[in-house]
Short mmCIF file of C-alpha atoms in Angstrom, two decimals:
data_model
loop_
_atom_site.label_atom_id
_atom_site.label_comp_id
_atom_site.label_asym_id
_atom_site.label_seq_id
_atom_site.Cartn_x
_atom_site.Cartn_y
_atom_site.Cartn_z
CA MET R 11 -21.44 -11.14 49.48
CA GLU R 12 -20.33 -12.32 52.93
CA SER R 13 -17.08 -14.26 52.77
CA LYS R 14 -16.10 -17.07 55.14
CA LEU R 15 -12.76 -17.54 53.39
CA VAL R 16 -9.67 -16.81 55.48
CA ILE R 17 -6.28 -16.24 53.77
CA TYR R 18 -2.80 -16.05 55.28
CA ASN R 19 -1.40 -12.64 54.30
CA THR R 20 2.40 -12.66 54.01
CA LEU R 21 2.42 -8.90 54.55
CA THR R 22 0.73 -9.01 57.97
CA ARG R 23 1.93 -12.54 58.83
CA GLN R 24 -1.50 -13.65 59.95
CA LYS R 25 -4.72 -15.12 58.60
CA GLU R 26 -7.27 -12.55 57.50
CA ARG R 27 -10.85 -12.79 56.32
CA PHE R 28 -10.98 -12.37 52.56
CA GLU R 29 -12.85 -9.15 51.83
CA PRO R 30 -12.37 -8.06 48.19
CA LEU R 31 -11.85 -4.39 47.48
CA HIS R 32 -14.55 -4.31 44.80
CA ALA R 33 -16.67 -7.40 45.40
CA PRO R 34 -17.86 -9.38 43.55
CA ASN R 35 -14.90 -8.46 41.31
CA VAL R 36 -11.54 -9.86 42.40
CA GLY R 37 -8.15 -8.93 40.95
CA MET R 38 -5.36 -11.52 41.23
CA TYR R 39 -1.82 -11.16 39.88
CA VAL R 40 0.62 -14.09 39.92
CA CYS R 41 4.26 -13.99 38.86
CA GLY R 42 4.68 -16.23 35.84
CA PRO R 43 7.77 -17.82 34.29
CA THR R 44 10.90 -16.39 32.76
CA VAL R 45 10.75 -18.18 29.42
CA TYR R 46 14.28 -19.27 28.59
CA GLY R 47 14.13 -22.99 29.44
CA ASP R 48 11.82 -25.98 29.81
CA PRO R 49 9.23 -25.72 32.60
CA HIS R 50 10.19 -27.49 35.83
CA LEU R 51 8.72 -28.21 39.25
CA GLY R 52 9.41 -24.66 40.38
CA HIS R 53 6.97 -23.49 37.69
CA ALA R 54 4.40 -26.14 38.56
CA ARG R 55 3.82 -25.36 42.22
CA PRO R 56 2.69 -21.72 41.95
CA ALA R 57 0.68 -22.59 38.85
CA VAL R 58 -1.21 -25.37 40.67
CA THR R 59 -1.53 -23.37 43.90
CA PHE R 60 -3.10 -20.33 42.31
CA ASP R 61 -5.13 -22.40 39.89
CA VAL R 62 -6.95 -23.80 42.94
CA VAL R 63 -7.34 -20.27 44.34
CA PHE R 64 -8.75 -19.14 40.97
CA ARG R 65 -11.13 -22.09 40.78
CA TYR R 66 -12.38 -21.71 44.35
CA LEU R 67 -12.94 -17.96 44.18
CA GLN R 68 -14.97 -18.44 41.00
CA HIS R 69 -16.93 -21.22 42.66
CA LEU R 70 -17.77 -18.88 45.54
CA GLY R 71 -19.34 -16.52 43.01
CA TYR R 72 -16.60 -13.95 42.54
CA LYS R 73 -15.77 -12.57 39.11
CA VAL R 74 -12.00 -13.08 39.04
CA ARG R 75 -9.58 -11.35 36.71
CA TYR R 76 -6.50 -13.56 36.95
CA VAL R 77 -3.36 -11.97 35.49
CA ARG R 78 -0.18 -14.05 35.12
CA ASN R 79 2.78 -12.46 33.39
CA ILE R 80 5.37 -13.85 31.01
CA THR R 81 8.88 -12.50 31.67
CA ASP R 82 10.59 -12.28 28.30
CA VAL R 83 13.12 -9.53 29.05
CA GLY R 84 14.95 -7.94 31.96
CA HIS R 85 15.72 -11.00 34.09
CA LEU R 86 19.49 -10.99 34.27
CA GLU R 87 21.94 -13.85 34.66
CA HIS R 88 23.66 -13.01 37.94
CA ASP R 89 21.06 -10.98 39.84
CA ALA R 90 18.30 -8.49 39.17
CA ASP R 91 20.69 -5.70 38.12
CA GLU R 92 23.83 -7.18 36.60
CA GLY R 93 24.86 -9.71 33.99
CA GLU R 94 23.40 -10.90 30.71
CA ASP R 95 19.68 -11.19 30.02
CA LYS R 96 18.84 -14.90 30.26
CA ILE R 97 16.70 -14.93 27.13
CA ALA R 98 19.26 -12.93 25.14
CA LYS R 99 22.00 -15.30 26.28
CA LYS R 100 19.99 -18.34 25.17
CA ALA R 101 19.28 -16.64 21.82
CA ARG R 102 22.97 -15.88 21.31
CA LEU R 103 24.03 -19.45 22.12
CA GLU R 104 21.43 -20.98 19.81
CA GLN R 105 21.75 -18.27 17.11
CA LEU R 106 18.05 -17.42 17.24
CA GLU R 107 16.04 -14.26 17.72
CA PRO R 108 15.24 -13.63 21.40
CA MET R 109 11.53 -13.71 20.63
CA GLU R 110 11.96 -17.15 19.04
CA ILE R 111 13.37 -18.38 22.34
CA ALA R 112 10.62 -16.65 24.33
CA GLN R 113 7.83 -17.99 22.10
CA TYR R 114 9.20 -21.54 22.04
CA TYR R 115 9.44 -21.81 25.82
CA THR R 116 6.15 -19.99 26.36
CA ASN R 117 4.51 -22.69 24.24
CA ARG R 118 6.30 -25.38 26.24
CA TYR R 119 5.13 -23.79 29.48
CA HIS R 120 1.51 -23.69 28.27
CA GLN R 121 1.64 -27.34 27.23
CA ALA R 122 2.96 -28.41 30.64
CA MET R 123 0.46 -26.30 32.58
CA ASP R 124 -2.41 -27.60 30.43
CA ALA R 125 -1.29 -31.15 31.21
CA LEU R 126 -1.30 -30.30 34.93
CA GLY R 127 -4.93 -29.21 34.57
CA CYS R 128 -4.28 -25.52 35.21
CA LEU R 129 -6.86 -23.15 33.78
CA ARG R 130 -5.49 -20.40 31.55
CA PRO R 131 -5.39 -16.95 33.22
CA SER R 132 -7.76 -14.17 32.19
CA ILE R 133 -4.85 -12.10 30.86
CA GLU R 134 -1.26 -13.17 30.21
CA PRO R 135 0.77 -10.01 29.50
CA HIS R 136 4.36 -10.11 28.28
CA ALA R 137 7.03 -7.80 29.66
CA THR R 138 8.19 -6.86 26.14
CA GLY R 139 4.67 -5.75 25.25
CA HIS R 140 4.57 -3.24 28.11
CA ILE R 141 7.78 -1.25 27.81
CA ILE R 142 5.83 2.03 27.61
CA GLU R 143 4.01 1.29 30.87
CA GLN R 144 7.28 0.41 32.57
CA GLN R 145 8.92 3.62 31.36
CA GLN R 146 5.96 5.58 32.73
CA LEU R 147 6.44 3.90 36.09
CA VAL R 148 10.12 4.90 36.09
CA ARG R 149 9.21 8.52 35.22
CA GLU R 150 6.77 8.73 38.13
CA ILE R 151 9.27 7.36 40.62
CA LEU R 152 11.92 9.81 39.34
CA GLU R 153 9.52 12.76 39.55
CA ASN R 154 8.58 11.82 43.12
CA GLY R 155 12.23 11.86 44.17
CA PHE R 156 12.73 8.16 44.83
CA ALA R 157 15.12 7.37 41.96
CA TYR R 158 18.20 8.82 40.28
CA GLU R 159 19.99 8.59 36.94
CA SER R 160 23.53 7.27 36.65
CA ASN R 161 25.29 6.89 33.30
CA GLY R 162 22.01 6.33 31.45
CA SER R 163 20.61 3.86 33.98
CA ILE R 164 17.92 4.63 36.57
CA TYR R 165 18.16 3.24 40.09
CA PHE R 166 15.65 3.17 42.91
CA ASP R 167 16.93 5.20 45.88
CA ILE R 168 16.17 2.97 48.85
CA GLU R 169 17.48 5.43 51.45
CA ALA R 170 15.28 8.26 50.13
CA TYR R 171 12.28 5.94 50.08
CA ASN R 172 12.97 4.64 53.58
CA LYS R 173 12.93 8.16 55.03
CA GLN R 174 9.27 8.59 54.05
CA TYR R 175 8.04 4.99 54.00
CA LYS R 176 9.62 1.75 55.13
CA TYR R 177 11.54 -0.62 52.90
CA GLY R 178 11.40 -4.29 53.95
CA ILE R 179 7.82 -4.59 55.26
CA LEU R 180 7.08 -7.81 53.34
CA SER R 181 10.27 -9.73 54.11
CA GLY R 182 10.72 -8.28 57.60
CA ARG R 183 14.18 -6.97 56.74
CA SER R 184 15.47 -3.62 57.84
CA LEU R 185 17.40 -1.28 55.58
CA GLU R 186 20.41 -1.73 57.86
CA ASN R 187 20.31 -5.51 57.33
CA ILE R 188 20.08 -5.07 53.59
CA LYS R 189 23.01 -2.66 53.59
CA ASP R 190 25.07 -5.05 55.71
CA GLU R 191 24.46 -7.86 53.23
CA SER R 192 25.80 -5.75 50.35
CA ARG R 193 28.34 -3.51 52.12
CA GLU R 194 31.36 -5.26 50.59
CA LEU R 195 30.28 -3.79 47.23
CA ALA R 196 29.41 -0.33 48.57
CA GLY R 197 30.71 2.50 46.44
CA ILE R 198 31.40 0.26 43.46
CA GLY R 199 29.71 0.91 40.13
CA GLU R 200 26.92 3.33 39.31
CA LYS R 201 24.79 3.12 42.45
CA LYS R 202 24.71 5.46 45.43
CA ASN R 203 24.11 2.41 47.57
CA GLN R 204 24.69 -1.16 46.51
CA ALA R 205 21.23 -2.10 47.85
CA ASP R 206 19.59 0.21 45.28
CA PHE R 207 17.98 -1.71 42.43
CA ALA R 208 17.67 -0.97 38.73
CA LEU R 209 14.50 0.50 37.26
CA TRP R 210 16.06 0.99 33.81
CA LYS R 211 19.39 -0.33 32.55
CA LYS R 212 21.45 1.22 29.79
CA ALA R 213 22.18 -1.51 27.27
CA GLN R 214 25.78 -2.38 26.50
CA PRO R 215 26.70 -2.59 22.79
CA GLU R 216 26.42 -6.39 22.77
CA HIS R 217 23.01 -6.40 24.45
CA ILE R 218 20.41 -7.65 21.94
CA MET R 219 17.16 -6.59 23.62
CA ARG R 220 16.92 -2.78 23.90
CA TRP R 221 14.40 0.03 23.57
CA PRO R 222 14.77 3.81 23.29
CA SER R 223 14.00 5.88 26.40
CA PRO R 224 14.58 9.44 27.69
CA TRP R 225 17.62 8.12 29.56
CA SER R 226 19.29 5.66 27.16
CA ASP R 227 18.69 2.79 24.79
CA GLY R 228 18.14 0.06 27.31
CA PHE R 229 15.68 -2.25 29.00
CA PRO R 230 13.55 -2.26 32.17
CA GLY R 231 14.67 -3.73 35.46
CA TRP R 232 13.20 -7.07 36.35
CA HIS R 233 10.95 -5.72 39.14
CA CYS R 234 9.21 -3.11 36.98
CA GLU R 235 7.10 -5.38 34.82
CA CYS R 236 4.79 -6.77 37.52
CA THR R 237 4.17 -3.35 39.09
CA ALA R 238 3.38 -1.77 35.72
CA MET R 239 1.26 -4.60 34.33
CA GLY R 240 -0.59 -5.22 37.60
CA ARG R 241 -1.64 -1.57 37.65
CA LYS R 242 -2.62 -1.57 33.96
CA TYR R 243 -4.92 -4.58 34.18
CA LEU R 244 -6.07 -4.57 37.82
CA GLY R 245 -5.97 -0.89 38.78
CA GLU R 246 -4.08 1.08 41.41
CA THR R 247 -5.31 -1.30 44.12
CA PHE R 248 -6.15 -4.98 43.76
CA ASP R 249 -6.77 -7.97 45.96
CA ILE R 250 -4.21 -10.75 45.62
CA HIS R 251 -0.60 -10.91 44.48
CA GLY R 252 0.92 -14.39 44.46
CA GLY R 253 4.09 -16.25 43.69
CA GLY R 254 6.75 -18.48 45.16
CA MET R 255 8.26 -17.74 48.56
CA ASP R 256 11.63 -17.17 46.87
CA LEU R 257 10.14 -13.99 45.35
CA VAL R 258 9.36 -12.32 48.70
CA PHE R 259 12.80 -10.71 48.60
CA PRO R 260 13.88 -8.93 46.56
CA HIS R 261 11.22 -9.07 43.84
CA HIS R 262 7.98 -8.53 45.74
CA GLU R 263 9.64 -6.23 48.25
CA CYS R 264 10.76 -4.06 45.35
CA GLU R 265 7.27 -4.17 43.84
CA ILE R 266 5.79 -2.74 47.03
CA ALA R 267 8.41 0.02 47.05
CA GLN R 268 7.83 0.87 43.38
CA ALA R 269 4.04 1.02 43.75
CA THR R 270 4.24 3.19 46.84
CA ALA R 271 6.93 5.46 45.38
CA SER R 272 4.91 6.03 42.20
CA MET R 273 1.37 6.28 43.64
CA GLY R 274 1.85 7.18 47.31
CA HIS R 275 0.16 3.97 48.50
CA GLN R 276 0.51 0.20 48.27
CA ALA R 277 -1.28 -1.62 45.48
CA VAL R 278 -1.91 -5.08 46.98
CA LYS R 279 -4.18 -6.08 49.86
CA TYR R 280 -3.25 -9.77 50.25
CA TRP R 281 0.18 -11.22 49.48
CA MET R 282 0.19 -15.02 49.06
CA HIS R 283 3.28 -17.21 48.68
CA ASN R 284 3.65 -20.92 48.09
CA ASN R 285 6.60 -22.62 49.76
CA MET R 286 9.67 -24.25 48.26
CA LEU R 287 10.16 -27.57 46.51
CA THR R 288 12.89 -30.02 47.42
CA ILE R 289 13.96 -33.32 45.92
CA ASN R 290 15.04 -36.04 48.36
CA GLY R 291 15.47 -33.32 51.00
CA GLN R 292 17.66 -31.06 48.87
CA LYS R 293 16.79 -27.81 47.15
CA MET R 294 16.35 -28.34 43.42
CA GLY R 295 19.32 -27.04 41.39
CA LYS R 296 21.29 -27.88 38.26
CA SER R 297 24.56 -27.91 40.21
CA LEU R 298 23.23 -30.68 42.49
CA GLY R 299 22.15 -32.84 39.57
CA ASN R 300 18.56 -32.98 40.85
CA PHE R 301 17.04 -30.45 38.47
CA ILE R 302 14.14 -32.29 36.82
CA THR R 303 11.92 -30.74 34.18
CA LEU R 304 8.23 -31.55 34.00
CA GLU R 305 8.72 -33.36 30.70
CA GLN R 306 11.32 -35.60 32.37
CA PHE R 307 8.81 -36.38 35.11
CA PHE R 308 6.14 -37.19 32.54
CA LYS R 309 8.53 -39.45 30.58
CA GLY R 310 10.59 -40.85 33.46
CA ASP R 311 13.68 -39.61 31.66
CA HIS R 312 16.02 -38.71 34.54
CA PRO R 313 18.50 -40.77 36.64
CA LEU R 314 16.67 -39.88 39.86
CA LEU R 315 13.33 -41.16 38.55
CA GLN R 316 12.43 -44.83 38.84
CA LYS R 317 9.50 -44.41 36.45
CA ALA R 318 7.36 -41.83 34.67
CA TYR R 319 4.76 -39.92 36.66
CA THR R 320 1.64 -38.50 35.08
CA PRO R 321 0.73 -34.80 35.29
CA MET R 322 -2.25 -35.60 37.53
CA THR R 323 0.03 -37.52 39.91
CA ILE R 324 2.24 -34.43 40.18
CA ARG R 325 -0.80 -32.23 40.78
CA PHE R 326 -2.28 -34.58 43.38
CA PHE R 327 1.00 -34.74 45.26
CA MET R 328 1.33 -30.96 45.37
CA LEU R 329 -2.21 -30.60 46.69
CA SER R 330 -1.53 -33.26 49.33
CA ALA R 331 0.62 -30.67 51.11
CA HIS R 332 -0.57 -27.22 52.15
CA TYR R 333 0.63 -24.57 49.72
CA ARG R 334 2.58 -22.82 52.51
CA GLY R 335 4.40 -26.04 53.47
CA THR R 336 7.48 -27.46 51.79
CA VAL R 337 7.06 -30.32 49.34
CA ASP R 338 9.76 -32.98 49.04
CA PHE R 339 9.68 -35.00 45.86
CA SER R 340 10.89 -38.60 46.04
CA ASN R 341 9.94 -41.69 44.10
CA GLU R 342 8.30 -43.16 47.20
CA ALA R 343 6.21 -40.05 47.76
CA LEU R 344 5.15 -39.87 44.12
CA GLU R 345 4.20 -43.55 44.06
CA ALA R 346 2.05 -42.95 47.15
CA ALA R 347 0.45 -39.98 45.37
CA GLU R 348 -0.17 -42.17 42.33
CA LYS R 349 -2.03 -44.70 44.47
CA GLY R 350 -3.95 -41.98 46.27
CA LEU R 351 -5.06 -40.38 43.00
CA ASP R 352 -6.17 -43.76 41.64
CA LYS R 353 -8.12 -44.45 44.84
CA LEU R 354 -9.93 -41.12 44.62
CA MET R 355 -10.72 -41.15 40.91
CA SER R 356 -11.78 -44.82 41.01
CA ALA R 357 -14.26 -44.00 43.77
CA VAL R 358 -15.64 -41.07 41.77
CA SER R 359 -16.10 -43.41 38.80
CA ASP R 360 -17.56 -46.22 40.93
CA LEU R 361 -20.38 -43.94 42.08
CA LYS R 362 -22.06 -44.65 38.73
CA ARG R 363 -22.42 -48.31 39.71
CA VAL R 364 -24.02 -47.71 43.12
CA GLU R 365 -27.72 -48.48 43.40
CA SER R 366 -29.89 -46.57 45.86
CA ALA R 367 -31.83 -48.19 48.68
CA GLN R 368 -32.10 -46.94 52.27
CA SER R 369 -29.18 -45.08 53.85
CA ASP R 370 -27.63 -46.78 56.86
CA ALA R 371 -26.74 -44.54 59.82
CA GLU R 372 -22.99 -44.36 59.18
CA THR R 373 -23.39 -43.54 55.48
CA ALA R 374 -26.01 -40.90 56.21
CA LYS R 375 -23.70 -39.26 58.78
CA VAL R 376 -20.69 -39.08 56.45
CA VAL R 377 -22.69 -37.82 53.48
CA GLY R 378 -24.67 -35.32 55.59
CA THR R 379 -21.53 -33.52 56.81
CA LEU R 380 -19.13 -34.00 53.88
CA ARG R 381 -19.94 -30.86 51.89
CA GLN R 382 -19.69 -28.46 54.85
CA ARG R 383 -16.48 -30.06 56.14
CA CYS R 384 -14.89 -29.67 52.71
CA TYR R 385 -15.96 -26.02 52.57
CA ASP R 386 -14.59 -25.45 56.07
CA ALA R 387 -11.22 -26.84 54.98
CA MET R 388 -11.06 -24.73 51.81
CA ASN R 389 -12.17 -21.63 53.72
CA ASP R 390 -9.24 -22.11 56.10
CA ASP R 391 -6.54 -20.76 53.78
CA PHE R 392 -7.16 -23.35 51.03
CA ALA R 393 -6.37 -26.42 53.16
CA THR R 394 -6.30 -28.90 50.27
CA PRO R 395 -4.73 -31.76 52.32
CA GLN R 396 -7.76 -31.73 54.61
CA VAL R 397 -10.09 -31.76 51.62
CA ILE R 398 -8.29 -34.79 50.20
CA SER R 399 -8.50 -36.53 53.60
CA LEU R 400 -12.25 -35.91 53.69
CA LEU R 401 -12.63 -37.21 50.14
CA PHE R 402 -10.77 -40.36 51.18
CA GLU R 403 -13.41 -40.84 53.89
CA ALA R 404 -15.98 -40.64 51.12
CA CYS R 405 -13.97 -43.19 49.11
CA SER R 406 -14.33 -45.65 51.97
CA VAL R 407 -18.10 -45.14 51.88
CA VAL R 408 -18.17 -45.69 48.10
CA ASN R 409 -16.13 -48.90 48.41
CA LYS R 410 -18.56 -50.23 51.03
CA LEU R 411 -21.49 -49.35 48.80
CA VAL R 412 -19.94 -51.10 45.81
CA ASP R 413 -19.19 -54.17 47.97
CA HIS R 414 -22.79 -54.07 49.32
CA LYS R 415 -21.48 -53.54 52.86
CA ALA R 416 -23.42 -50.28 53.18
CA THR R 417 -26.60 -48.79 51.74
CA ILE R 418 -27.62 -45.33 50.57
CA ASN R 419 -30.83 -43.66 49.47
CA ALA R 420 -31.23 -41.73 46.21
CA ALA R 421 -30.96 -38.25 47.78
CA ASP R 422 -27.78 -39.13 49.67
CA LEU R 423 -26.29 -40.79 46.59
CA LYS R 424 -26.93 -37.64 44.56
CA GLU R 425 -25.36 -35.49 47.32
CA LEU R 426 -22.31 -37.74 47.63
CA SER R 427 -21.77 -37.73 43.87
CA GLU R 428 -22.16 -33.95 43.62
CA VAL R 429 -19.74 -33.24 46.48
CA MET R 430 -17.05 -35.63 45.25
CA HIS R 431 -17.22 -34.27 41.71
CA LEU R 432 -17.27 -30.67 42.96
CA PHE R 433 -14.25 -30.85 45.24
CA ALA R 434 -12.15 -33.48 43.45
CA GLU R 435 -12.66 -32.27 39.90
CA ASP R 436 -14.00 -28.71 39.81
CA ILE R 437 -12.06 -27.24 42.74
CA LEU R 438 -8.94 -29.39 43.12
CA GLY R 439 -8.79 -29.79 39.33
CA LEU R 440 -8.12 -33.54 39.41
CA LYS R 441 -9.28 -35.85 36.66
CA ALA R 442 -8.89 -39.45 35.59
CA GLU R 443 -5.77 -39.94 33.50
CA GLY R 444 -6.66 -39.83 29.83
CA GLY R 445 -9.49 -37.35 30.29
CA GLU R 446 -12.91 -37.83 28.72
CA GLN R 447 -11.79 -40.61 26.40
CA SER R 448 -10.49 -42.61 29.38
CA ALA R 449 -13.78 -42.10 31.25
CA GLU R 450 -15.74 -43.18 28.20
CA ARG R 451 -13.57 -46.30 27.82
CA GLU R 452 -13.99 -47.14 31.50
CA GLU R 453 -17.75 -46.76 31.21
CA ALA R 454 -17.75 -49.03 28.15
CA PHE R 455 -15.60 -51.57 30.04
CA GLY R 456 -18.12 -51.45 32.87
CA LYS R 457 -21.05 -52.26 30.58
CA VAL R 458 -19.16 -55.18 29.04
CA VAL R 459 -18.09 -56.57 32.41
CA ASP R 460 -21.62 -56.25 33.78
CA MET R 461 -22.91 -58.15 30.75
CA VAL R 462 -20.28 -60.89 31.22
CA LEU R 463 -21.12 -61.14 34.92
CA SER R 464 -24.79 -61.53 34.08
CA LEU R 465 -23.79 -64.51 31.89
CA ARG R 466 -21.77 -65.87 34.83
CA ALA R 467 -24.78 -65.41 37.13
CA LYS R 468 -26.90 -67.41 34.69
CA ALA R 469 -24.22 -70.14 34.58
CA LYS R 470 -24.22 -70.29 38.38
CA ALA R 471 -28.03 -70.45 38.44
CA ASP R 472 -27.82 -73.37 35.98
CA LYS R 473 -25.10 -74.92 38.24
CA ASP R 474 -22.66 -74.73 35.34
CA TRP R 475 -19.71 -74.23 37.72
CA ALA R 476 -17.04 -74.78 35.06
CA THR R 477 -18.34 -71.90 32.94
CA SER R 478 -18.80 -69.71 36.02
CA ASP R 479 -15.23 -70.30 37.18
CA ARG R 480 -13.80 -69.83 33.68
CA ILE R 481 -15.49 -66.42 33.32
CA ARG R 482 -14.19 -65.33 36.73
CA ASP R 483 -10.65 -66.52 35.96
CA GLU R 484 -10.55 -64.92 32.52
CA LEU R 485 -11.78 -61.61 33.93
CA ALA R 486 -9.04 -61.81 36.57
CA ALA R 487 -6.43 -62.46 33.88
CA ALA R 488 -7.68 -59.35 32.09
CA GLY R 489 -7.22 -57.28 35.26
CA PHE R 490 -10.74 -57.36 36.68
CA GLU R 491 -11.14 -58.46 40.30
CA VAL R 492 -14.49 -60.18 40.91
CA LYS R 493 -15.98 -60.75 44.37
CA ASP R 494 -19.08 -62.78 45.12
CA THR R 495 -21.36 -61.26 47.76
CA LYS R 496 -24.77 -62.21 49.11
CA ASP R 497 -26.27 -59.57 46.81
CA GLY R 498 -24.41 -60.73 43.71
CA ALA R 499 -20.99 -60.27 42.13
CA VAL R 500 -19.08 -56.96 42.32
CA TRP R 501 -15.95 -56.06 40.41
CA LYS R 502 -13.20 -53.52 40.09
CA LEU R 503 -10.43 -52.90 37.60
CA ASN R 504 -6.96 -53.37 39.05
CA LYS R 505 -4.83 -50.54 37.61
#
């Protein structure tokens, strides 16, 4: 299978042709949520980004195994090595079992991602279900001389690793830079070097989540889970590893080091990272008062929100920016996205009302090139903003066809409909708000309005102007805009 898809690889810092290791099989691992709170925008962007990657790779004919983990242990409060486990802390505060907290917020995450139109991954492993695999990873790194034990905890020895390999290849940091950043803590605690990171932590007496190991009763370091589970489900080498740009360092950097230290080679061919989210130009954070959960967006229940925004509006707005670009959420931007989504989905729906005739030159040109131009955009590192721009060009064609200002033949109409459905719905994952029931209602509305307009046409033919005007005015009051053209009346629903 010859691929025309080009992906920006964070590791090499350049665009590379996508050539799967075991085509047509593709392995993709994406870092999922730490389930101790309601899903927020930071969860939504990688989910939407890699949902589109998943959809497009499948469309191209690849058999994709998409693995997205659930972190339900080992992510600590202060940093990756110190502090209280976030899930255990939440469980202690709410007097619940840690797994109750993890299950509750996993369910909440699934509900939010379903609403955003994200397909479920092929496999969704939990960190707590793979303690044995993580312990095996730690053993291998110890046996290869790249880790050491200290008071029942196991730490990765970055200096030993750096002598044989190079630490910092993903983030572009040198070991000296990393040491400089942490030198004020050098010599404190259990580590040889403060830049070393935990592979296994001995649990303190008050720590709820713990497992027996050869070294101590404890729990795995945060970085271990993805390395261990990626290898279990995708093999020692796989194609794509994705996540937010905030994970490049230290999490993904540590994953590369762990994989290489345990196996003698890297595991991942292409590293992909979506960029950050901001709100009104500021980084999202609870301390700034701009931390908005997805449920608050959907309900409009936050002081910074002027109204509620639907899941599809959120998805459309994210896809309106390239996944490697920053996205700034503001009410103005979301309202623009809302209008853009309505424009696109209305045009897709309006295609059902277009009658075929003979294609005019302009329509034939747009339709004849639309499919390839959309493919070209997607093949250029998933350039969804360009795809949306091209679909808006198609919307203009549809509007002209509905208003009888352009004509199209049956073959071109079929092509236009197929391309718009393919890229808007199947690949970008957009849909009319309300799903199938909404589409069915809109189709039913259309049949009723067409019937009423036929009665109006008869009234006009009989020169019953009062009845004709009354029908038009009552349709307008109900939200239907009616225009009279030389070829008859056309209408649209003002939403």
